[in-house]
CSV table of C-alpha atoms in Angstrom, one decimal:
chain,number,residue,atom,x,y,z
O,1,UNK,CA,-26.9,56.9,130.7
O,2,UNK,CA,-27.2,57.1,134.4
O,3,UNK,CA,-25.0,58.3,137.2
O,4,UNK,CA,-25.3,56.7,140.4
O,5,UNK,CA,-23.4,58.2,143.9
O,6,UNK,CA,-21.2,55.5,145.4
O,7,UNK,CA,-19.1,57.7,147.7
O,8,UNK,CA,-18.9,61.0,149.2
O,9,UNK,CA,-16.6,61.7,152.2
O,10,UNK,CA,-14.6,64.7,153.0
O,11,UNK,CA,-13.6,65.8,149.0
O,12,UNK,CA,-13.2,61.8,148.2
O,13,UNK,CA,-15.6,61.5,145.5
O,14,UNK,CA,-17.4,58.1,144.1
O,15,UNK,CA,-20.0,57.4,140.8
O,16,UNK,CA,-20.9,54.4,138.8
O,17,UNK,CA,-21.7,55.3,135.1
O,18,UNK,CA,-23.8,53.2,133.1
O,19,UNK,CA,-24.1,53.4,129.4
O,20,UNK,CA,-26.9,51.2,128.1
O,21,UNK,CA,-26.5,48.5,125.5
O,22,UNK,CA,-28.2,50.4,123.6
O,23,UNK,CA,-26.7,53.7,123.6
O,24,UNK,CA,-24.0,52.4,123.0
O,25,UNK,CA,-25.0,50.3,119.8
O,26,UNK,CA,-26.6,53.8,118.8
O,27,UNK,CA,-23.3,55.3,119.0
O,28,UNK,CA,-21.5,52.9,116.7
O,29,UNK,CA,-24.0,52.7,114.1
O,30,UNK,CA,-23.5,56.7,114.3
O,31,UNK,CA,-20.4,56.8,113.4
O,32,UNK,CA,-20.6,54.1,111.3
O,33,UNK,CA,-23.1,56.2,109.3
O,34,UNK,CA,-20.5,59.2,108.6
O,35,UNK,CA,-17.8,57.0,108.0
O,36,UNK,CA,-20.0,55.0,104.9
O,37,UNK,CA,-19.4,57.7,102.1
O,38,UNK,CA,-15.9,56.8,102.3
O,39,UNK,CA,-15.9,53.1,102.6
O,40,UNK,CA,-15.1,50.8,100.0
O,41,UNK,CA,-15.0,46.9,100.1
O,42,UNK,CA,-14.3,44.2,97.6
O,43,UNK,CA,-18.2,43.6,96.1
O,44,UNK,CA,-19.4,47.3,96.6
O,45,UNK,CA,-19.1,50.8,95.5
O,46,UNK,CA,-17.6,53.4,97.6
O,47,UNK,CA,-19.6,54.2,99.5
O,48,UNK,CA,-22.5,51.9,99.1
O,49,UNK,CA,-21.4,49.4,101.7
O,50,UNK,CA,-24.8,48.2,103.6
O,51,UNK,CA,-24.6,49.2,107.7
O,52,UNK,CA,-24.7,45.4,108.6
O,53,UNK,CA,-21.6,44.7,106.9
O,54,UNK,CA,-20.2,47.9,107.9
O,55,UNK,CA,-21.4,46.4,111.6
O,56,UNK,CA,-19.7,42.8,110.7
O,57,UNK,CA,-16.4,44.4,109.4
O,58,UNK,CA,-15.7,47.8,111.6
O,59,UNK,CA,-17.9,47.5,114.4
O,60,UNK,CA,-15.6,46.1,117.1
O,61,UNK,CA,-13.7,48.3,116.3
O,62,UNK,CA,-15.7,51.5,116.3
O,63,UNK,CA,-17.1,50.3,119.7
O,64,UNK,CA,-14.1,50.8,121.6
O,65,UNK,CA,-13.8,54.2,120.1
O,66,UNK,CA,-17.8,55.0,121.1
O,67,UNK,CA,-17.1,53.6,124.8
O,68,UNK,CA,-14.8,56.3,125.3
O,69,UNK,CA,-16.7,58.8,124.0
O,70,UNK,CA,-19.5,57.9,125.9
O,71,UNK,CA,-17.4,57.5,129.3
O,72,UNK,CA,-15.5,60.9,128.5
O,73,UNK,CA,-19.1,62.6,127.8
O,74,UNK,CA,-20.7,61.3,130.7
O,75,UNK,CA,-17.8,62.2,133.1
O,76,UNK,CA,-18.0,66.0,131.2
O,77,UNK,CA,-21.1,65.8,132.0
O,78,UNK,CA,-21.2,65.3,135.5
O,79,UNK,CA,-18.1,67.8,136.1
O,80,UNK,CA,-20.1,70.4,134.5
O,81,UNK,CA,-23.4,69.9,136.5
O,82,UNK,CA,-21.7,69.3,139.9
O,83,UNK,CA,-18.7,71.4,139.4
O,84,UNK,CA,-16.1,69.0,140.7
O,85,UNK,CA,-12.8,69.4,140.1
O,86,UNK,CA,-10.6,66.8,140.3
O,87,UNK,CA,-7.2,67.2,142.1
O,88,UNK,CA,-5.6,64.0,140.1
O,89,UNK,CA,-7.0,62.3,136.7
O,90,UNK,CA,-9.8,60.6,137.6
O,91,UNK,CA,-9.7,56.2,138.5
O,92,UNK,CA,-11.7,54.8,136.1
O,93,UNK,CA,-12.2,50.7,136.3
O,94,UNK,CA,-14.7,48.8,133.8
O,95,UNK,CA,-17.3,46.8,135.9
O,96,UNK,CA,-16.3,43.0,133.8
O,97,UNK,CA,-13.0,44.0,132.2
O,98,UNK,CA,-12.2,41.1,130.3
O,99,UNK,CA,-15.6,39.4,130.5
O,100,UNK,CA,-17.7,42.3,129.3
O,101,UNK,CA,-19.5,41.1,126.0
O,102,UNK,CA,-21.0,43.1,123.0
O,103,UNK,CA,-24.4,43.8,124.2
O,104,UNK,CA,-24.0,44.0,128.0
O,105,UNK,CA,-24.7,47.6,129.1
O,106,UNK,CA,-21.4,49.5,130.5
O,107,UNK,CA,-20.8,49.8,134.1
O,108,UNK,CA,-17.9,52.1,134.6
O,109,UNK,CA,-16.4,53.3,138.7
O,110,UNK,CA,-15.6,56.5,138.7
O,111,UNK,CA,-13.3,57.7,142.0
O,112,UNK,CA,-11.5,60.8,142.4
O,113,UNK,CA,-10.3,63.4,145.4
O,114,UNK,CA,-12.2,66.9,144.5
O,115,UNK,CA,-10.5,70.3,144.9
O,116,UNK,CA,-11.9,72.0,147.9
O,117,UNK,CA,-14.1,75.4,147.8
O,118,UNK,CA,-11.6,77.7,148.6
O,119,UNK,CA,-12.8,80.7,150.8
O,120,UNK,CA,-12.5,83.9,149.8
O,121,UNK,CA,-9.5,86.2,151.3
O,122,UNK,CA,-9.4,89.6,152.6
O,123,UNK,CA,-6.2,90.6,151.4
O,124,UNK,CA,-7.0,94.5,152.2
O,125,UNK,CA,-4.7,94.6,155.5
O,126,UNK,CA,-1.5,92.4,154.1
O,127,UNK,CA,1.6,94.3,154.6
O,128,UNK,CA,4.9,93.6,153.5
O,129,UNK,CA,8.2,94.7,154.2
O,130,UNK,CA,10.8,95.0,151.1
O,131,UNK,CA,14.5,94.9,151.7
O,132,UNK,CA,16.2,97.5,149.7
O,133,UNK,CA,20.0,97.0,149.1
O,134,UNK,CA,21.9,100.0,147.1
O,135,UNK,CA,25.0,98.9,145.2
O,136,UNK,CA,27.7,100.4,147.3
O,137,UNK,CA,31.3,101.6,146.0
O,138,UNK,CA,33.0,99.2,148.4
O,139,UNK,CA,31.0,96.4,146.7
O,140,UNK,CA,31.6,97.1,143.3
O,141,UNK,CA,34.8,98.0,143.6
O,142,UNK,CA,35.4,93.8,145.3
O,143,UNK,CA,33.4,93.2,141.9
O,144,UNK,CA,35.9,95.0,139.7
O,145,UNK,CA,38.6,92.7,141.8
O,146,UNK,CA,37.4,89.8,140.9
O,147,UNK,CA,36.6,90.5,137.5
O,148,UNK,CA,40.5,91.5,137.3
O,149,UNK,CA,41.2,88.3,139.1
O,150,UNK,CA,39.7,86.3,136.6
O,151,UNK,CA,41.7,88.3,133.9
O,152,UNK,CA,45.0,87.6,135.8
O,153,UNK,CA,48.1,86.7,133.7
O,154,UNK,CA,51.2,84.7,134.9
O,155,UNK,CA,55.0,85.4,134.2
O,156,UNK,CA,58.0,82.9,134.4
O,157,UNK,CA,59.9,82.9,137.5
O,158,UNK,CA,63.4,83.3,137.7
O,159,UNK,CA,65.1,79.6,136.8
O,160,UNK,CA,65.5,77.6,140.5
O,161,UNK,CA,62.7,79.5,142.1
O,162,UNK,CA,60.2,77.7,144.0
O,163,UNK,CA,56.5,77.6,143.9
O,164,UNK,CA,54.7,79.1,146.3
O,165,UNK,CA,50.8,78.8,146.9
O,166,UNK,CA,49.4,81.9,144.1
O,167,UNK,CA,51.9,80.1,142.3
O,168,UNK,CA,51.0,79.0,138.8
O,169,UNK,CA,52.9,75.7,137.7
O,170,UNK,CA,52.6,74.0,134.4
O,171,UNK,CA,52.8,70.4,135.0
O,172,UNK,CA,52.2,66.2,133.2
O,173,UNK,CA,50.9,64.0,134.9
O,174,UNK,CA,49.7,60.5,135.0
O,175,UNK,CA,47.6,58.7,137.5
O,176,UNK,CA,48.4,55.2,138.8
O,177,UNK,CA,46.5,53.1,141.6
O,178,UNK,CA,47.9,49.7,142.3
O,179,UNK,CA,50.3,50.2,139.9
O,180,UNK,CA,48.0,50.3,137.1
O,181,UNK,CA,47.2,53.6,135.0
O,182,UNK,CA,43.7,55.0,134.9
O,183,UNK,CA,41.4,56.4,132.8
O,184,UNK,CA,41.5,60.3,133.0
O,185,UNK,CA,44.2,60.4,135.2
O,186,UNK,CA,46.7,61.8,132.8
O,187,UNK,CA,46.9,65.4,131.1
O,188,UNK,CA,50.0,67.0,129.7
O,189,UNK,CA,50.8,70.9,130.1
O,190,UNK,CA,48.1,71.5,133.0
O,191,UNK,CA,48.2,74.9,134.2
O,192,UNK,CA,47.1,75.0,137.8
O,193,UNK,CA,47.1,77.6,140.4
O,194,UNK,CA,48.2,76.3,143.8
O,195,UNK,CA,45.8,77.1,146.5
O,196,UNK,CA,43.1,76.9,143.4
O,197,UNK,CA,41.7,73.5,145.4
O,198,UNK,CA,41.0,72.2,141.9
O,199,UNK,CA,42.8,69.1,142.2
O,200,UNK,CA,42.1,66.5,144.6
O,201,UNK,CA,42.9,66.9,148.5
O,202,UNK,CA,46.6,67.1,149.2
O,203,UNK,CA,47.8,67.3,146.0
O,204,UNK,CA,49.1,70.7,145.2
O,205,UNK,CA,50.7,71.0,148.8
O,206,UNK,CA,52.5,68.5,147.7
O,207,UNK,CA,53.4,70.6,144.4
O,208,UNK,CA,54.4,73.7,146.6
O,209,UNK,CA,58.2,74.1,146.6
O,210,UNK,CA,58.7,72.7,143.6
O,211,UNK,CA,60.4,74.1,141.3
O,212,UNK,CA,60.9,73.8,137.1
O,213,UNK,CA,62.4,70.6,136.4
O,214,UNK,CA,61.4,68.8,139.2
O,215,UNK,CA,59.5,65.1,139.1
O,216,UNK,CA,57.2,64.7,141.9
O,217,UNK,CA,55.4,61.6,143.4
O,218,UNK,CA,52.4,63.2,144.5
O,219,UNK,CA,50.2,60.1,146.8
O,220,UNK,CA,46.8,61.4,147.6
O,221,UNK,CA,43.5,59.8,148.3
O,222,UNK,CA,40.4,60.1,146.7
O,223,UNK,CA,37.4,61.1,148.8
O,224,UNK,CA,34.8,58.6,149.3
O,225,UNK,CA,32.0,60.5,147.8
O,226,UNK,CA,34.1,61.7,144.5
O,227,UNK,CA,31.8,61.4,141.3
O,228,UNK,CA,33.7,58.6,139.8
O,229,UNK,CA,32.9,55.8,142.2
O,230,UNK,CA,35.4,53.1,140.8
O,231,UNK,CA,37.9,56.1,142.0
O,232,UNK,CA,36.0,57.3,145.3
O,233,UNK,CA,38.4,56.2,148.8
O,234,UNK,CA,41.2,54.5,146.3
O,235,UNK,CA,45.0,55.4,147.1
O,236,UNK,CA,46.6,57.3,144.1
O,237,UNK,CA,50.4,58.1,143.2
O,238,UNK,CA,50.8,60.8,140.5
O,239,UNK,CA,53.9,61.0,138.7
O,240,UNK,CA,54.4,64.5,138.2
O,241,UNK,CA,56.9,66.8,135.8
O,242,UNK,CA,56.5,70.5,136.6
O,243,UNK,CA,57.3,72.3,133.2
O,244,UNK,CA,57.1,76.0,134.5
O,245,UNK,CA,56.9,77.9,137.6
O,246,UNK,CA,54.8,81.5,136.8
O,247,UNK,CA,53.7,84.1,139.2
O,248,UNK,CA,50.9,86.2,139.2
O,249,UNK,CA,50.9,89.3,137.2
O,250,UNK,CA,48.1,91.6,138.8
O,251,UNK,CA,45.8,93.2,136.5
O,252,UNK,CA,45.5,96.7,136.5
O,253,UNK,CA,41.9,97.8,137.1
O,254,UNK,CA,41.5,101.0,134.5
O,255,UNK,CA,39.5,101.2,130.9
O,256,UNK,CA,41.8,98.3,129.6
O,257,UNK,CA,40.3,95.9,131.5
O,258,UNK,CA,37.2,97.3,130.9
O,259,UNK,CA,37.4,96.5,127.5
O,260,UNK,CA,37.5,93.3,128.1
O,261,UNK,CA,34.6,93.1,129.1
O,262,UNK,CA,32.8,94.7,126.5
O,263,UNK,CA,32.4,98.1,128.5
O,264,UNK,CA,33.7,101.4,126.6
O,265,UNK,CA,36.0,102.3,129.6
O,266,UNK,CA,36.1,101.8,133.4
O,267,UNK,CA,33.2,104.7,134.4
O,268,UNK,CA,30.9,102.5,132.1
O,269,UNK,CA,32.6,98.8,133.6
O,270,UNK,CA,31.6,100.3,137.2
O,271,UNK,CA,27.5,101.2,136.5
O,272,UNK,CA,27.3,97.9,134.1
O,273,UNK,CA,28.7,96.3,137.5
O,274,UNK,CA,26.3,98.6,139.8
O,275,UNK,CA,23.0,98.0,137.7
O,276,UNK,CA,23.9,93.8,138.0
O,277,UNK,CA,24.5,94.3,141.9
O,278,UNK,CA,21.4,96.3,142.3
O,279,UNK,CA,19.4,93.5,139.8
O,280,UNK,CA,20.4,90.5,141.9
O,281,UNK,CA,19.8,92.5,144.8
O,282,UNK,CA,16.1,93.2,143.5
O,283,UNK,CA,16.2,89.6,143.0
O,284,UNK,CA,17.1,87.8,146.0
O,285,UNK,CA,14.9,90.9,147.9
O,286,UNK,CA,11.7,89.4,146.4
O,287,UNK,CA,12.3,86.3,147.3
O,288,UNK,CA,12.3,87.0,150.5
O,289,UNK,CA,8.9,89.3,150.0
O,290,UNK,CA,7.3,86.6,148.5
O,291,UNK,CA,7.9,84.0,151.6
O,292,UNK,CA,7.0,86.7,153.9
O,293,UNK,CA,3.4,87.5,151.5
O,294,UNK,CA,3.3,82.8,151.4
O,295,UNK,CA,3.7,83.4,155.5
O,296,UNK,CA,0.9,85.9,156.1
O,297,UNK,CA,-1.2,84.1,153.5
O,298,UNK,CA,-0.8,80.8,155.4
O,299,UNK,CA,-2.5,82.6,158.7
O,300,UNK,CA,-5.6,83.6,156.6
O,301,UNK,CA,-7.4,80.4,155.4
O,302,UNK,CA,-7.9,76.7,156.2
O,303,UNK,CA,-10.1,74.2,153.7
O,304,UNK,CA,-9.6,70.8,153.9
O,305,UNK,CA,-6.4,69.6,151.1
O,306,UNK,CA,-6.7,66.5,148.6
O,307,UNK,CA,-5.0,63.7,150.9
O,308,UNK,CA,-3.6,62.2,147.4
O,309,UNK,CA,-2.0,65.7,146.4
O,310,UNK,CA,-0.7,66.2,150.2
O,311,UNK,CA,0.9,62.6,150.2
O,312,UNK,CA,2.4,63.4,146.1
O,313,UNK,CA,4.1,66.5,147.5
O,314,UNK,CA,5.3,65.0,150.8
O,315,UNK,CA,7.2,62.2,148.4
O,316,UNK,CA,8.5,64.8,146.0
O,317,UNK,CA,10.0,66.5,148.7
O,318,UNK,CA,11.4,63.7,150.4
O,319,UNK,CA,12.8,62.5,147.1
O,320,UNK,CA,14.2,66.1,146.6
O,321,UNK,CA,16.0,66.4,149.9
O,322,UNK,CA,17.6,62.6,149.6
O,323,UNK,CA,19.4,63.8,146.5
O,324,UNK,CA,20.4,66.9,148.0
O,325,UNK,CA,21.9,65.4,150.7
O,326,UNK,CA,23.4,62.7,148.2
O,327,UNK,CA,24.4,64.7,145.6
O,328,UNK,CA,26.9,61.7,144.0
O,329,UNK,CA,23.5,59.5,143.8
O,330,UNK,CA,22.3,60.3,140.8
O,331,UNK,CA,20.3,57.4,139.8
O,332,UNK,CA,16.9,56.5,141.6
O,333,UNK,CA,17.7,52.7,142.7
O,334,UNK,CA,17.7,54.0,145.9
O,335,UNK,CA,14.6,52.5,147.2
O,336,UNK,CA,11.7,53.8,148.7
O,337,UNK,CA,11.8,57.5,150.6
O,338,UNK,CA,9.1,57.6,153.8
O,339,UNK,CA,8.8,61.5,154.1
O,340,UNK,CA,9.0,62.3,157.4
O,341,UNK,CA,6.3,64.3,159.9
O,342,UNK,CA,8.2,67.7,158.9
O,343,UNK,CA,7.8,66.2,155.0
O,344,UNK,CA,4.6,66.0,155.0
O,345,UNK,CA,4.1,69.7,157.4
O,346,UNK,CA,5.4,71.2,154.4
O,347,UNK,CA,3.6,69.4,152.0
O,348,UNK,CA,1.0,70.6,153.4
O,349,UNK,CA,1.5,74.1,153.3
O,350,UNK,CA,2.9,74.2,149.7
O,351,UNK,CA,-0.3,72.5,148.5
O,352,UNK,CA,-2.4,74.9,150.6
O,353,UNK,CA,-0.8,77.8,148.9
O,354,UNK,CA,-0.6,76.5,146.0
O,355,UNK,CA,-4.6,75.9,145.7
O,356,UNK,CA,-5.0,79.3,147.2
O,357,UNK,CA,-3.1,81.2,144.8
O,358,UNK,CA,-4.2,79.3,141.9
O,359,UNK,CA,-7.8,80.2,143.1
O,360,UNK,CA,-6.8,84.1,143.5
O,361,UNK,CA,-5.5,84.1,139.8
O,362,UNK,CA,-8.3,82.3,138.2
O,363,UNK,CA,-11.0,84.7,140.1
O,364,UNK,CA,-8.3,87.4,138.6
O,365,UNK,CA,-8.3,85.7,135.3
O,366,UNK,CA,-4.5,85.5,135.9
O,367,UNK,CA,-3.0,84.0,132.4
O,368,UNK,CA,0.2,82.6,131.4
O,369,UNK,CA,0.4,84.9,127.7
O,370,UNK,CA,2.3,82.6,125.0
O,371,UNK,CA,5.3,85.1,124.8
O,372,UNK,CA,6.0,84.6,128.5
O,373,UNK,CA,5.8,81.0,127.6
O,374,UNK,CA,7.8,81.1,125.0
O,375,UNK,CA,10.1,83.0,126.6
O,376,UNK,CA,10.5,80.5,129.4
O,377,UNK,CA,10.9,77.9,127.2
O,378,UNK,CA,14.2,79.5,125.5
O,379,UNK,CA,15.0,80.2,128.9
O,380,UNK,CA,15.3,76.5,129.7
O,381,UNK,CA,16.7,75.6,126.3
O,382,UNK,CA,19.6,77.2,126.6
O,383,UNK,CA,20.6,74.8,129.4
O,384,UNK,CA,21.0,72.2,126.5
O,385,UNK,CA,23.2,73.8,124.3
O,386,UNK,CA,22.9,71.9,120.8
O,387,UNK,CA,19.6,70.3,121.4
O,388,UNK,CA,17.2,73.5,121.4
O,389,UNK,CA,15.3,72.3,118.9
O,390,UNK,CA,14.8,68.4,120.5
O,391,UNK,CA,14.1,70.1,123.1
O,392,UNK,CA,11.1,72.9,121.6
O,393,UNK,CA,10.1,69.3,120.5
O,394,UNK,CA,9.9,67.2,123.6
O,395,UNK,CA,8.1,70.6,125.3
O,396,UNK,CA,5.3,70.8,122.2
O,397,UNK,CA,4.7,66.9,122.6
O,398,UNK,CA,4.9,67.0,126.6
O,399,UNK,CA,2.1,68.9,128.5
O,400,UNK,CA,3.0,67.7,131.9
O,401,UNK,CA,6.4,69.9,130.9
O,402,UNK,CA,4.6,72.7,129.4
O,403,UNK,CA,2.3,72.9,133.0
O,404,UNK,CA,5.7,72.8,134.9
O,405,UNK,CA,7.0,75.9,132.6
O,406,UNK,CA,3.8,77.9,133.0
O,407,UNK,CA,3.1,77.3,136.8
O,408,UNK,CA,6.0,79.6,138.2
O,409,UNK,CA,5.0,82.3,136.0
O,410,UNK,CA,1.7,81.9,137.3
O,411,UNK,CA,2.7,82.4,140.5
O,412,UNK,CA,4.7,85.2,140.0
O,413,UNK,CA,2.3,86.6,138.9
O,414,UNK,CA,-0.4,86.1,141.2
O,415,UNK,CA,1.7,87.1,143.9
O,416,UNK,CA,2.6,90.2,142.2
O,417,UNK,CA,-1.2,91.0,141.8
O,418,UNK,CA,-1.5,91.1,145.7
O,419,UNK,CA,1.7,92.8,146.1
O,420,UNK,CA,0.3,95.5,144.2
O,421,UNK,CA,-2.6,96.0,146.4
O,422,UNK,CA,-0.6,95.5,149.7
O,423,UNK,CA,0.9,98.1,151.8
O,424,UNK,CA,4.7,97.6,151.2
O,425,UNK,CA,7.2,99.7,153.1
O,426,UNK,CA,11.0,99.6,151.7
O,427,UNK,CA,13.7,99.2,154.2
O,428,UNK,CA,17.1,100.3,153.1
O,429,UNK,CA,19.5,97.1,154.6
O,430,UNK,CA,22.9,96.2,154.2
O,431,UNK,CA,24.5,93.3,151.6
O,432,UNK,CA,25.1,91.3,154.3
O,433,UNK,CA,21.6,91.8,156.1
O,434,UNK,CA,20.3,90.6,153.2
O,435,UNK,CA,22.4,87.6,152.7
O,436,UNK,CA,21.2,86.6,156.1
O,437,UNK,CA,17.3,86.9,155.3
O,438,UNK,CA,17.9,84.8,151.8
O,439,UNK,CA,20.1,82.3,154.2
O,440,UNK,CA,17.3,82.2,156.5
O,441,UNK,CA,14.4,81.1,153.7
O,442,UNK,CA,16.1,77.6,154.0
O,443,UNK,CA,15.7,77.3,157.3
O,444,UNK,CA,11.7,77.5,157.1
């Protein structure tokens, strides 16, 4: 076997492999060899089968099998002696393709984009500044509103009294547009709140005043971006019967209400509600620490980045912020994206990082354990309630999804390895002060 240098530009890397005739004729009748205790054909004993009809019977079909043994050797091979690491699966063309013959030596091209040397980082003078937010009384006691909100019951008004917006009416309906009914436009004893916006534009304002009896033509519009797009800008009447006019009863906030909510009375409601507000807190804290630790580690080092990795990252983002900004597109018929300068700038720096930090866990020998993995993979399960086990499935069989599970724990973890060894200074800030450095992270 012999390696030959084609290319070698920046981390752009190029090698023809040959694999002689025979080599490769040495490697089939090698594992034609082990496989002949087992063999049986018409005419022999098992295992008696002479290697040239073994050769005549199996041996086009071993050699593809030994071709990519000897192509996947060779390239270990050469990774291992020159200690390239590719940032993409390897090209790999066959000099010939479809006229290569049985006893021609193999010429395979090997291309590929290397991961750079990273440089090593001083990471002795990072600081860091963490937002610390206490759970105040004023905020859990707007929790411990809303909680009572959402267990809010509703009374019959007096006969003849109208609604008002608070209001809870019970109405049927049925939608019409030209005319003609359509499909989920109808619903008998709907309870909805007025002022709720839960219904389309216009049509409880229409509903306020009414009172318990009344029939109501209620004409509204559709937006143009609603989800249903044989719906989306149509004109729609809805004939409407309002069964029941209820106002809202307000909850009293006390250990009723706490029970509820599983908690054993409102003293024990209020510190389950404190110990959530101070967790998301935490939370949202360290998400600003991290971008402010991705910031300072962004001024420290420069290496040249796989143009093919840069160019995959500008698309995803471009891809991701189409959709974002048209979330009632979900299919992918859009056409092509063309990420922008600012696209790729940030493609850029995510890759950067990425590399970097990848490089500071591996010299840390940084690992992903199996019960974090596991755990992240229940995690994501439960968003498909009913399918957990299709998808454990489609996880165990997919390792492109299994890398995707295990690379954010990675990170976090790497990034709490240099936040350990940083000097971090807390700084006690307001809910809202806080709000405004998460809001901010979107702006970068």
């Amino acid at each position: 076997m012999q390696v030959t240098e084609t290319l070698n530009e920046g981390l752009k890397r190029g090698y023809t492999i040959t694999i002689p005739a025979s080599e490769l004729d040495a490697k089939v009748t090698e594992k034609l060899l082990e496989a002949q205790p087992e063999v049986e054909l018409k005419g022999f004993r098992k295992g008696k089968v002479p290697l040239p009809m073994l050769k005549k019977t199996f041996g086009a079909r071993v050699l593809g099998d030994a071709m990519q043994e000897a192509v996947d050797g060779a390239m270990k091979e050469h990774f291992e002696k020159t200690g390239d690491r590719p940032a993409l699966q390897p090209k790999v063309e066959m000099d010939g393709g479809e006229t290569w013959k049985e006893g021609d030596d193999v010429v395979v091209n090997v291309s590929y984009e290397a991961l750079p040397e990273i440089p090593d980082v001083d990471l002795s003078d990072v600081k860091l500044e963490r937002l610390v937010v206490k759970a105040e009384d004023s905020a859990v006691e707007d929790a411990l509103k809303n909680l009572a909100k959402t267990a809010q019951t509703f009374e019959d008004r007096k006969k003849g009294t109208k609604s008002k917006e608070g209001d809870q009416i019970v109405i049927d309906f049925e939608g019409f547009i030209d005319g003609e009914a359509f499909e989920g436009g109808k619903g008998e004893d709907y309870p909805l709140v007025l002022g709720s916006n839960t219904f389309i534009p216009g049509f409880e304002d229409q509903l306020t005043g009414a009172k318990a009896g009344d029939e109501v033509e209620v004409k509204v519009t559709f937006p143009e971006n609603y989800g249903a797009k044989n719906l989306a800008g149509k004109e729609a009447t809805f004939k409407t019967t309002v069964k029941a006019v209820k106002a809202p009863v307000d909850t009293p906030i006390d250990d009723e209400l706490a029970k509820k909510f599983g908690a054993d009375d409102l003293a024990a409601l209020k510190a389950q509600i404190a110990e959530r507000l101070e967790a998301e807190f935490k939370g949202a804290a360290r998400a600003v620490l991290k971008r402010n630790l991705l910031d300072v580690l962004d001024t420290k080092v420069k290496f040249d980045l796989p143009p093919s990795l840069v160019e995959a990252e500008a698309h995803q983002i471009a891809h991701q912020l189409y959709h974002e900004e048209h979330p009632d597109d979900h299919d992918h018929n859009h056409g092509s994206i063309e990420p922008s300068d600012e696209h790729n700038k940030l493609a850029e720096r995510r890759v950067r990082l990425g590399l970097l930090l990848a490089e500071l866990g591996r010299k840390q020998d940084i690992e992903v354990t199996d019960a974090e993995f596991t755990q992240a993979v229940l995690n994501q399960a439960r968003q498909y309630p009913g399918q957990e086990q299709a998808f454990f499935q489609f996880v165990q069989q997919n390792p492109q999804m299994q890398q995707q599970l295990r690379a954010p724990i990675f990170e976090d973890k790497v990034v709490d390895f240099i936040v350990g060894g940083a000097d971090v200074t807390d700084k006690d800030v307001s809910k809202e002060d806080l709000q405004k450095a998460i809001e901010a992270l979107d702006e970068i």
